[in-house]
CSV table of C-alpha atoms in Angstrom, one decimal:
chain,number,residue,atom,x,y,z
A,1,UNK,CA,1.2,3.2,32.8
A,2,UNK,CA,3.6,5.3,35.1
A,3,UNK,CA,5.2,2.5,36.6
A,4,UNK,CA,6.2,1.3,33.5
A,5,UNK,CA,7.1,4.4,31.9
A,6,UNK,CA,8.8,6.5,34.7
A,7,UNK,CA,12.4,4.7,33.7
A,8,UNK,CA,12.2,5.2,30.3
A,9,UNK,CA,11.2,9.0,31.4
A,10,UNK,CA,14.0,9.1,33.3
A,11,UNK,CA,16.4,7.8,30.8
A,12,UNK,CA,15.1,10.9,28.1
A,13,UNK,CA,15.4,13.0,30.8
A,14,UNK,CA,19.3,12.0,31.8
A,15,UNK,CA,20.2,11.8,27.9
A,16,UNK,CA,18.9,15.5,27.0
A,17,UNK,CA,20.8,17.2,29.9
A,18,UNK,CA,23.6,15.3,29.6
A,19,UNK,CA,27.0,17.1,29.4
A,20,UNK,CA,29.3,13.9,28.2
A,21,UNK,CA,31.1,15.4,25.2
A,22,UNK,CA,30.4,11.4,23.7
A,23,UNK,CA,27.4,11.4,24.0
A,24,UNK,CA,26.8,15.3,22.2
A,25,UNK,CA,29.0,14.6,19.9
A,26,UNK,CA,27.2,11.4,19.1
A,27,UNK,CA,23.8,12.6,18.9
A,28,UNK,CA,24.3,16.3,17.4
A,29,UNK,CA,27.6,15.4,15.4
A,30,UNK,CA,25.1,14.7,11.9
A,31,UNK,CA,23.3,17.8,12.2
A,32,UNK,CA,26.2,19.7,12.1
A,33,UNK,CA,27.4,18.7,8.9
A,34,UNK,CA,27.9,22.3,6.5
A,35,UNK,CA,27.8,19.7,3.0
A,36,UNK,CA,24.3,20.9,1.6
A,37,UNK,CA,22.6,19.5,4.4
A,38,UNK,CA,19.0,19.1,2.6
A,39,UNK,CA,20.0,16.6,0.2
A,40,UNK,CA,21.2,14.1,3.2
A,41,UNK,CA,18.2,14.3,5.6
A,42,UNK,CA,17.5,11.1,5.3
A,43,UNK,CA,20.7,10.0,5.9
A,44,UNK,CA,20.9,12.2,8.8
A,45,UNK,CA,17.8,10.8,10.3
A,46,UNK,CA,18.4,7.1,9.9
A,47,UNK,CA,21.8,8.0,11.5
A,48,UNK,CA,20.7,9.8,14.4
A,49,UNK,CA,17.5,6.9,14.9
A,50,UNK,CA,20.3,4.1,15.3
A,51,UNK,CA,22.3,6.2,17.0
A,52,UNK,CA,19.8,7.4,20.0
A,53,UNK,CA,17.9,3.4,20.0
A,54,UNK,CA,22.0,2.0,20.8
A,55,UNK,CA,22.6,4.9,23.2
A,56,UNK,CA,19.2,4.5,25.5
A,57,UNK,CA,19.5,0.4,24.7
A,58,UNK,CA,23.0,0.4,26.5
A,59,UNK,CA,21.1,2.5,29.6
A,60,UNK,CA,18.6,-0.5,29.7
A,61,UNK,CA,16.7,-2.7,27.1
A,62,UNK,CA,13.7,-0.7,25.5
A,63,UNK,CA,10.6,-2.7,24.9
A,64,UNK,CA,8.5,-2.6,21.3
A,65,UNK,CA,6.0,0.2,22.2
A,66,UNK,CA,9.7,2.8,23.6
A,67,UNK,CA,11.2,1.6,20.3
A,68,UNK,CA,8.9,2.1,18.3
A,69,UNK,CA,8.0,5.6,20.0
A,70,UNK,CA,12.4,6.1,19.2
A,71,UNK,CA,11.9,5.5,15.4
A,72,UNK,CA,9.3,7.3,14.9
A,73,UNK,CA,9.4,10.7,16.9
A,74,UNK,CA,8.8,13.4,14.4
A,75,UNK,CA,10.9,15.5,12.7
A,76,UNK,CA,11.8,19.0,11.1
A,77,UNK,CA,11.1,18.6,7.6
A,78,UNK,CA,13.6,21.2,6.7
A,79,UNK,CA,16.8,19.7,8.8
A,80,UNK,CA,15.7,16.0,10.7
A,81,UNK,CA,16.0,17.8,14.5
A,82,UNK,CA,13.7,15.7,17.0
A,83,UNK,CA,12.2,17.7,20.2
A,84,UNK,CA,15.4,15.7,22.0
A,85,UNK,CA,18.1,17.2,19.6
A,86,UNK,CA,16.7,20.5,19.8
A,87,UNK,CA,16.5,20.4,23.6
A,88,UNK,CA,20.1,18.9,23.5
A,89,UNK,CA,21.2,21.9,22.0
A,90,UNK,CA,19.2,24.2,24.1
A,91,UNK,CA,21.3,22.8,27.6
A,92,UNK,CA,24.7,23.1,25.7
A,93,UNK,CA,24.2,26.6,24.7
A,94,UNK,CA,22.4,27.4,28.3
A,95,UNK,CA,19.3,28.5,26.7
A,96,UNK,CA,16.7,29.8,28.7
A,97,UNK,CA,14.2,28.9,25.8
A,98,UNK,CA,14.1,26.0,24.2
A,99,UNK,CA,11.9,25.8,21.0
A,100,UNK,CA,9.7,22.8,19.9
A,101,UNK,CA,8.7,21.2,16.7
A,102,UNK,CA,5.4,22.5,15.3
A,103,UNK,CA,2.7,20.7,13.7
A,104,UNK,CA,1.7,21.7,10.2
A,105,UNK,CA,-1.5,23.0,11.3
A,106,UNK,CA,-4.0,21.5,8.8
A,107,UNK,CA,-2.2,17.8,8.1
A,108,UNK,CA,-1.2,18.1,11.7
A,109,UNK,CA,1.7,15.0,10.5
A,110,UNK,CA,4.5,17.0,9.2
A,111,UNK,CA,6.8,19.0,11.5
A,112,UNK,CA,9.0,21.9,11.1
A,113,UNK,CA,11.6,23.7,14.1
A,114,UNK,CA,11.9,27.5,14.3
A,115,UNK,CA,14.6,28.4,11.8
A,116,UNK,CA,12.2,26.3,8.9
A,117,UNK,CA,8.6,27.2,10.1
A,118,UNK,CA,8.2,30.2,7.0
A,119,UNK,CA,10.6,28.2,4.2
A,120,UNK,CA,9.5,24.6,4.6
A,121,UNK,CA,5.9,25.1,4.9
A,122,UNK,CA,5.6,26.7,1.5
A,123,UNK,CA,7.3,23.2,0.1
A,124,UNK,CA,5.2,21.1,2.4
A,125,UNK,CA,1.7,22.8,0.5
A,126,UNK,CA,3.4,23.3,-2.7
A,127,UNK,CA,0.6,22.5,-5.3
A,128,UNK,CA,3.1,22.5,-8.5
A,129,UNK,CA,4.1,18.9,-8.1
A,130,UNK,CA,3.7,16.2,-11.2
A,131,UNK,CA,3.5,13.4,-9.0
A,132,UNK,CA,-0.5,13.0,-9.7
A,133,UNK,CA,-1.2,14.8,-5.8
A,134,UNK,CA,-2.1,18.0,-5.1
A,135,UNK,CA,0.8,18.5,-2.4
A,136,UNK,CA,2.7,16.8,0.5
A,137,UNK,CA,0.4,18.1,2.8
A,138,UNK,CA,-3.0,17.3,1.2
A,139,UNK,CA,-1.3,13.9,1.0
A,140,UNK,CA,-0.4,13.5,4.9
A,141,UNK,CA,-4.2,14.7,5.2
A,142,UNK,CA,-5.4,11.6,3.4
A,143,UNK,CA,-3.6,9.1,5.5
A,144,UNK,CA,-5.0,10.7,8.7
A,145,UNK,CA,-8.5,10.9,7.6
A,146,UNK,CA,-8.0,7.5,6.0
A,147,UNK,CA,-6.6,6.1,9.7
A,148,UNK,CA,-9.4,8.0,11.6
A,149,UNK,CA,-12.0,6.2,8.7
A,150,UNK,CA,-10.5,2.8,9.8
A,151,UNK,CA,-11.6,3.5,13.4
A,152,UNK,CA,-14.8,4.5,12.6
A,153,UNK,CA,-15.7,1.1,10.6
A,154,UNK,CA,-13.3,-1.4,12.0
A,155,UNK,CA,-12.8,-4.6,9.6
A,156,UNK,CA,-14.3,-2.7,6.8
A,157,UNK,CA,-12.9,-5.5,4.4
A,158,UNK,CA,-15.4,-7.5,5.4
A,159,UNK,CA,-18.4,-5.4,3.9
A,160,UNK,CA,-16.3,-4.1,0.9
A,161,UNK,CA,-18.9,-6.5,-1.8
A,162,UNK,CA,-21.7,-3.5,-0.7
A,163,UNK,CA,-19.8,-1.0,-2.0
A,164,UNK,CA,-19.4,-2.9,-5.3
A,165,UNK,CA,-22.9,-3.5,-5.3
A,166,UNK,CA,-24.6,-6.3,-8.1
A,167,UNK,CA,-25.4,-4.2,-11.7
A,168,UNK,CA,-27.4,-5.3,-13.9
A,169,UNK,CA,-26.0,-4.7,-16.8
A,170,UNK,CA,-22.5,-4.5,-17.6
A,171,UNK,CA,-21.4,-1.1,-17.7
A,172,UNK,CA,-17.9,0.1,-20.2
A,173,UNK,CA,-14.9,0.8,-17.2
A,174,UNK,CA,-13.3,3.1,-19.9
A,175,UNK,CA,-12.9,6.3,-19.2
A,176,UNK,CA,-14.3,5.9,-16.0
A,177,UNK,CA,-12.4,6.5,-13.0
A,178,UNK,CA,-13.1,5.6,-9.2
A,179,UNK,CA,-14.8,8.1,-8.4
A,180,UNK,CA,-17.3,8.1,-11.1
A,181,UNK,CA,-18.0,4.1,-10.7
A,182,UNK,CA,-17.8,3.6,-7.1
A,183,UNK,CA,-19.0,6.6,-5.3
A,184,UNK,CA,-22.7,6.5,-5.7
A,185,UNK,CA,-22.9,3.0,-4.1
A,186,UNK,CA,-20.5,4.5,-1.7
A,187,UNK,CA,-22.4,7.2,-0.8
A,188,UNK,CA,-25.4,4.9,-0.5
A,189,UNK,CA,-24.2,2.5,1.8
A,190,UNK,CA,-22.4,4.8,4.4
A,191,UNK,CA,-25.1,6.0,6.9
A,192,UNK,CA,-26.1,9.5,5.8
A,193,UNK,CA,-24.2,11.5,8.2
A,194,UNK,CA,-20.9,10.4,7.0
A,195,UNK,CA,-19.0,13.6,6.2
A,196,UNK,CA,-17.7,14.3,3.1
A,197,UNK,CA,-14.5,14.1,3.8
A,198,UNK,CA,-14.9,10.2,5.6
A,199,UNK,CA,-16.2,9.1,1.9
A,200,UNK,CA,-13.4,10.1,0.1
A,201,UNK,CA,-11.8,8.1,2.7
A,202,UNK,CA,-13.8,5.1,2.5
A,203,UNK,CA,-13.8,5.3,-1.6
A,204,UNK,CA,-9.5,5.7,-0.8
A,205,UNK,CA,-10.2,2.1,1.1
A,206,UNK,CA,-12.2,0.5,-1.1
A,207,UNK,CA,-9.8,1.2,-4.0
A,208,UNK,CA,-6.6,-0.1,-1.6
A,209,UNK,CA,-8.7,-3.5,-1.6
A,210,UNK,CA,-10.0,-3.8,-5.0
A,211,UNK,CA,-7.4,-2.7,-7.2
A,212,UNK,CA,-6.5,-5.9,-8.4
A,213,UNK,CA,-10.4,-6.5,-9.2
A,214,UNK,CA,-10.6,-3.8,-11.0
A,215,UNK,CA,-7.8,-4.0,-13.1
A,216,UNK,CA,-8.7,-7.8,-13.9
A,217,UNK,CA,-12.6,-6.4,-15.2
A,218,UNK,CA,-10.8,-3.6,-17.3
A,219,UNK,CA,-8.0,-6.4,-18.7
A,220,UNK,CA,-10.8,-8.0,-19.3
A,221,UNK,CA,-12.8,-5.7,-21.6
A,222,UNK,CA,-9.5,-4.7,-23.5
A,223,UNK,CA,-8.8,-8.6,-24.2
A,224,UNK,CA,-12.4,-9.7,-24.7
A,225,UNK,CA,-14.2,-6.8,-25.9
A,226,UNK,CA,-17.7,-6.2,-26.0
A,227,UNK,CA,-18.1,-10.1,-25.6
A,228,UNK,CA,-17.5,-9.8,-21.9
A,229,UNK,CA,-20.7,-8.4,-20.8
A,230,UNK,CA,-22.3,-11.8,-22.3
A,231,UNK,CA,-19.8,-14.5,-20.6
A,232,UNK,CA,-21.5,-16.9,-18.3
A,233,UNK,CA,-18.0,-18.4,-17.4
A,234,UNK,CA,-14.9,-16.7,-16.6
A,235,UNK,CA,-11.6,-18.1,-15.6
A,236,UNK,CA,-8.8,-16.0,-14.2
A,237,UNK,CA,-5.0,-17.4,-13.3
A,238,UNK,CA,-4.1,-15.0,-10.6
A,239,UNK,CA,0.2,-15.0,-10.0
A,240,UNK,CA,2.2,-14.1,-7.1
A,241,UNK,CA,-1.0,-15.0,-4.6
A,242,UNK,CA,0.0,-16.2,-1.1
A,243,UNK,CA,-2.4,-19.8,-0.3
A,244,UNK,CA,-4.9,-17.7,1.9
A,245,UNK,CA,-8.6,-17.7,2.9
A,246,UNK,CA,-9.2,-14.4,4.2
A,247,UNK,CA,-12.7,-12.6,4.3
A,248,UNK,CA,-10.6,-9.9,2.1
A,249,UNK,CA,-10.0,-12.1,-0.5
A,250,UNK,CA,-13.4,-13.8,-0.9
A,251,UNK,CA,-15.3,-10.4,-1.3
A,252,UNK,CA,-12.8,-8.8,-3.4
A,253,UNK,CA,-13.1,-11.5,-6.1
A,254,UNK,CA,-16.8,-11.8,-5.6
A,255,UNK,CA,-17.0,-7.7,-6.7
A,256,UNK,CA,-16.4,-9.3,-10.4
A,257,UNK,CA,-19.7,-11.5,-10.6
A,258,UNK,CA,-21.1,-8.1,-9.3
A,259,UNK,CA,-19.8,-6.3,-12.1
A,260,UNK,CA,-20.1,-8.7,-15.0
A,261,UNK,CA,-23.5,-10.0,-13.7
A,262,UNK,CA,-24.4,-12.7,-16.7
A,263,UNK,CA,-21.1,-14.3,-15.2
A,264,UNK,CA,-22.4,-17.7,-13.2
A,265,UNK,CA,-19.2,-19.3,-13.0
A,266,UNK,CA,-16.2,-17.7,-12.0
A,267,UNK,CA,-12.8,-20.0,-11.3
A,268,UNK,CA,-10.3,-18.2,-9.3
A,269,UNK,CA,-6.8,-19.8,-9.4
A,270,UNK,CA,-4.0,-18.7,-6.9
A,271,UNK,CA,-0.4,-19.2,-7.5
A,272,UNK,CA,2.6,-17.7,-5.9
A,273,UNK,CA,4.8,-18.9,-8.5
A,274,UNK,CA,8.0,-19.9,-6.9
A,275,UNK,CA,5.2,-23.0,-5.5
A,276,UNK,CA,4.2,-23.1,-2.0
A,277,UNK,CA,3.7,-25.3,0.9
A,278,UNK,CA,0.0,-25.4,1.5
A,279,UNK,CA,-0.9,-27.7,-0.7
A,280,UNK,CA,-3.6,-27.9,-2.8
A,281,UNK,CA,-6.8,-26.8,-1.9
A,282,UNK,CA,-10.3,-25.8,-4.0
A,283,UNK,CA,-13.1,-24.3,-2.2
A,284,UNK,CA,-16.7,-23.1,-3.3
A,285,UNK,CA,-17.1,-19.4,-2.2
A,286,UNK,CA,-19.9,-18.1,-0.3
A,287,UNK,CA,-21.5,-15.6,-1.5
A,288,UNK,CA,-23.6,-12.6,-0.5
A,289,UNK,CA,-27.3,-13.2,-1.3
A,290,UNK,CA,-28.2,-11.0,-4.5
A,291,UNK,CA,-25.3,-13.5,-6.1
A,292,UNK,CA,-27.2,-17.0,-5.0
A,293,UNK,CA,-30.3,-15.7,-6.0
A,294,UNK,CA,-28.7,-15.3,-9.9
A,295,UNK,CA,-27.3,-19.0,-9.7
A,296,UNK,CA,-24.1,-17.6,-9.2
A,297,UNK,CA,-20.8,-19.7,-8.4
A,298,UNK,CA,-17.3,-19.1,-7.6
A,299,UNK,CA,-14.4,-21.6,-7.2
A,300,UNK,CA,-11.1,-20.2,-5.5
A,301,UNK,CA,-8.1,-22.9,-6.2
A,302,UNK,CA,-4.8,-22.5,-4.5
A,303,UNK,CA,-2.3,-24.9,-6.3
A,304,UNK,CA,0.8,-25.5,-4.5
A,305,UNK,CA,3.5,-26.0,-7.3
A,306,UNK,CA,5.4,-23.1,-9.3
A,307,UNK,CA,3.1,-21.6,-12.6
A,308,UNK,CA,5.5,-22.8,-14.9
A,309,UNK,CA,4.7,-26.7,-13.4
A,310,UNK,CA,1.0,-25.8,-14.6
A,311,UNK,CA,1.6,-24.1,-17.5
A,312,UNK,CA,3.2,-27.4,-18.3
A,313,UNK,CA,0.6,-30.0,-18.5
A,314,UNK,CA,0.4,-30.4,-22.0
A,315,UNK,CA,-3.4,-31.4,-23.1
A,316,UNK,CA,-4.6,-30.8,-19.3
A,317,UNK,CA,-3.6,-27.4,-19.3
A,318,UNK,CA,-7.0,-25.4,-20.0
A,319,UNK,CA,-6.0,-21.6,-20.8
A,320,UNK,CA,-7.9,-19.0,-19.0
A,321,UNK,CA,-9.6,-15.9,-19.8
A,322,UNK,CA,-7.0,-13.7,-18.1
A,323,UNK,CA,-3.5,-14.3,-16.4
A,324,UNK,CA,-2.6,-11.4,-13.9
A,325,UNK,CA,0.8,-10.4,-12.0
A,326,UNK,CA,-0.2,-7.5,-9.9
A,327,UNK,CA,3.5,-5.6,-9.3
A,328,UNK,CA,5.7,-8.5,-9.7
A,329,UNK,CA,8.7,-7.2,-10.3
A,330,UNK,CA,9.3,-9.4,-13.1
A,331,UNK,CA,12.3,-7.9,-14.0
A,332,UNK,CA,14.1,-7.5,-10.9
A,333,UNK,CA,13.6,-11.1,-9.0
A,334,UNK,CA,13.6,-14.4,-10.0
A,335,UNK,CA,13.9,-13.2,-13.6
A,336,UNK,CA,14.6,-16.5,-14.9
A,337,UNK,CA,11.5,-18.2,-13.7
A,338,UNK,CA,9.4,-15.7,-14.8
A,339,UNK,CA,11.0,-15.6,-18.0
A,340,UNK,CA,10.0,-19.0,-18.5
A,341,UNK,CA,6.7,-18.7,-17.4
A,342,UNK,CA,6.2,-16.1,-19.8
A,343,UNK,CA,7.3,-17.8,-22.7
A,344,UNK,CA,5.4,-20.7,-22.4
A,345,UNK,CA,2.2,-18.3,-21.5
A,346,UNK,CA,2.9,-17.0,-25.3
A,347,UNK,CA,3.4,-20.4,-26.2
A,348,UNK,CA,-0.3,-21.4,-24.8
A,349,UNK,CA,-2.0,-18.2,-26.4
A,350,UNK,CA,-2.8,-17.1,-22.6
A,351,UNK,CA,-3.8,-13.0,-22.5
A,352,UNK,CA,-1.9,-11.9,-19.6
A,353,UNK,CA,-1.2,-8.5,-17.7
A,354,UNK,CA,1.4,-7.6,-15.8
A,355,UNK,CA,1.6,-4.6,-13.6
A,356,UNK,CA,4.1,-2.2,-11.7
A,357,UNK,CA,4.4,0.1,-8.6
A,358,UNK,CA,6.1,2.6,-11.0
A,359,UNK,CA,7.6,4.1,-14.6
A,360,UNK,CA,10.6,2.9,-14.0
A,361,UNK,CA,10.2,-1.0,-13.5
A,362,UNK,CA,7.3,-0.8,-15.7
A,363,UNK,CA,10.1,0.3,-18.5
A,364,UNK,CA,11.9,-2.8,-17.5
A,365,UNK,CA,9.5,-5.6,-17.5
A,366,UNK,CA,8.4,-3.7,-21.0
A,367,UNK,CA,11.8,-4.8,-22.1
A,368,UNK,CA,11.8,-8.3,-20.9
A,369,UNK,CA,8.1,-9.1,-22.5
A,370,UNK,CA,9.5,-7.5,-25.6
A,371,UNK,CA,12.7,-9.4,-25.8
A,372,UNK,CA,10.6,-12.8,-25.1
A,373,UNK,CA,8.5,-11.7,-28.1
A,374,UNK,CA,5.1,-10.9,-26.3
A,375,UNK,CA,3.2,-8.3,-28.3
A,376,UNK,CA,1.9,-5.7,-26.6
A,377,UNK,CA,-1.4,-4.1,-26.2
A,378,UNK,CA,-0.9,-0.1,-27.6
A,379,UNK,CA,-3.7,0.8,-25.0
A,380,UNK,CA,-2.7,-0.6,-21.7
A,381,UNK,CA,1.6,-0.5,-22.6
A,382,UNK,CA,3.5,1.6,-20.0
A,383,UNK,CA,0.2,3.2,-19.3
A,384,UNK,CA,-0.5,4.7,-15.7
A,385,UNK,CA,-3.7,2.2,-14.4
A,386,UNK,CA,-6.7,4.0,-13.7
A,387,UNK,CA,-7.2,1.7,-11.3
A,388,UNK,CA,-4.8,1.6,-8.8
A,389,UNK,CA,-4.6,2.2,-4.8
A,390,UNK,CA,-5.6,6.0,-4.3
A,391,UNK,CA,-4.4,5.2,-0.7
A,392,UNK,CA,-1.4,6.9,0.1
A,393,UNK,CA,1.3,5.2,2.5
A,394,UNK,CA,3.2,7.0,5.3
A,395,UNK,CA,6.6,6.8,4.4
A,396,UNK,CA,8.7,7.8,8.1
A,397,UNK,CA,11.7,8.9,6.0
């Protein structure tokens, strides 16, 4: 990759010992800021990211992989310097030695200069958070191990239904947590010399992709009680679903009939709400073995007009056993279609849950449904979900 790579080398190389007064001023004019510096590091590091793309851009036109490698160098956690700003500072001052970031040593993600190694790191591994995590660190951890775990089982998606394997019984969600319902079969279906930490990983996966499936069985048990262990036929209107026929989807869905195994006919129906362009499309659902050999069926349906349309069809509109919105920002967009949609769900009777990425739009979808009328369920009413994503997202700023 040399060839390739030798110009863009060369350009780093020109730009850290450069002596143009523009060009330092540019580059190390943010980080010189004395205004309580912490409190702007993101600022400071968006800044400096446009700033250094435009400067080696005007040299000659970067392609995606030297872009991307631009955004997302690392930096100090305790003041947003890159390897190229400290080695910039270095050459002005004529320092013999010029210092490096240093990994954090056990997440080996987060990075600190000299001048924060000893006051940053004790933040980094702080334990005393509230935010549900043990610290920042433990949380960089989980997204390596969870990215080294994608490598080791690529497309795991597509084998997700034998970690959810077939019950048979129905067996209470509450009070349970992820761990304590999924990783037995985990553990089972992993080949035995998984380590530990890989299965915590895989059970971090497996909850990224079935979150929604989850959250529809437990909706289900709070709206239907202990009737839904006996249902042969379940319908569920699923909102804000893209028209898509992805292995993903198929299995994730499926993971109900192998929960709620009396279930032998379960109607999925997709709708994005703002209605699509794919038209309308129903489909039978293959399904893993264990569920043909119990007469099991699924339909998925993808209708390709807005909810509201559907929820409009008079005497040919058959409620469903569960309407879900899985962080629809209700609230926040297109609040006037989905206040309409929601009245006329509380006009049809329809038991519907709606969900949020956090407190604080949960608090404002809370007051919408409230000022529509909806009554709320005490249980499930701004209460954190049990069973959402335990995958964590890297967040570059």
């Amino acid at each position: 990759h040399h060839s390739e790579h030798k110009l863009f080398c060369k350009t780093i190389h020109s730009v850290d010992a450069s002596n143009d007064p523009e060009v330092i001023q540019q580059l190390l004019g943010p980080f010189r800021s004395t205004s309580n510096a912490t409190t702007r590091l993101d600022e400071i590091s968006v800044l400096h990211r446009c700033q250094i793309i435009d400067l080696y851009q005007r040299k000659r036109p970067l392609n995606k992989a030297e872009l991307y490698l631009l955004s997302c160098e690392p930096r100090c956690l305790g003041c947003a310097k890159t390897d190229n700003v400290l080695r910039m500072e270095a050459n002005l001052s004529g320092q013999d030695r010029v210092q490096t970031l240093k990994p954090c040593p056990r997440c080996m993600m987060v990075f600190f200069c000299d001048d924060h190694r000893s006051s940053e790191v004790d933040l980094h591994r702080d334990t005393s958070s509230d935010n549900g995590f043990a610290s920042e660190c433990n949380l960089s951890r989980q997204i390596r191990l969870d990215s080294e775990f994608r490598l080791l089982m690529p497309s795991p998606h597509l084998h997700m239904w034998r970690f959810i394997p077939r019950q048979d019984i129905w067996i209470s969600l509450k009070g349970l947590s992820w761990d304590a319902a999924l990783s037995a079969p985990i553990r089972a279906a992993l080949p035995t010399d998984t380590s530990v930490e890989h299965l915590a990983g895989c059970l971090r996966l497996v909850s990224c992709l079935a979150s929604t499936v989850m959250t529809v069985l437990c909706a289900l048990e709070f709206c239907l009680g202990p009737t839904v262990a006996s249902c042969s036929t379940l319908t569920i209107h699923v909102l804000g679903a893209r028209a898509e026929f992805t292995s993903a989807v198929t299995y994730m869905y499926e993971a109900i009939l192998h929960r709620l195994p009396n279930v032998k006919n379960l109607h999925i129906l997709f709708c994005d709400n703002l209605g699509g362009s794919q038209g309308h499309v129903v489909k039978d659902v293959v399904l893993c073995k264990d569920c043909q050999n119990s007469s099991a069926h699924m339909i998925h349906e993808y209708i390709d007009h807005a909810y509201v349309k559907h929820l409009s069809r008079g005497t040919d509109f058959k409620a469903p056993d569960l309407c879900i919105l899985m962080n629809g920002y209700i609230a926040n967009h297109e609040t006037a279609l989905w206040s309409e949609t929601i009245r006329l769900l509380l006009e049809r009777g329809v038991p519907s849950l709606f969900t949020a990425n956090d407190a604080l739009y949960a608090r404002r979808d809370c007051d919408l449904l409230c000022g529509l009328g909806a009554r709320l369920i005490s249980g499930l009413t701004l209460a954190s979900n049990p069973w959402g994503s335990l995958a964590s997202d890297l967040n570059l700023d």
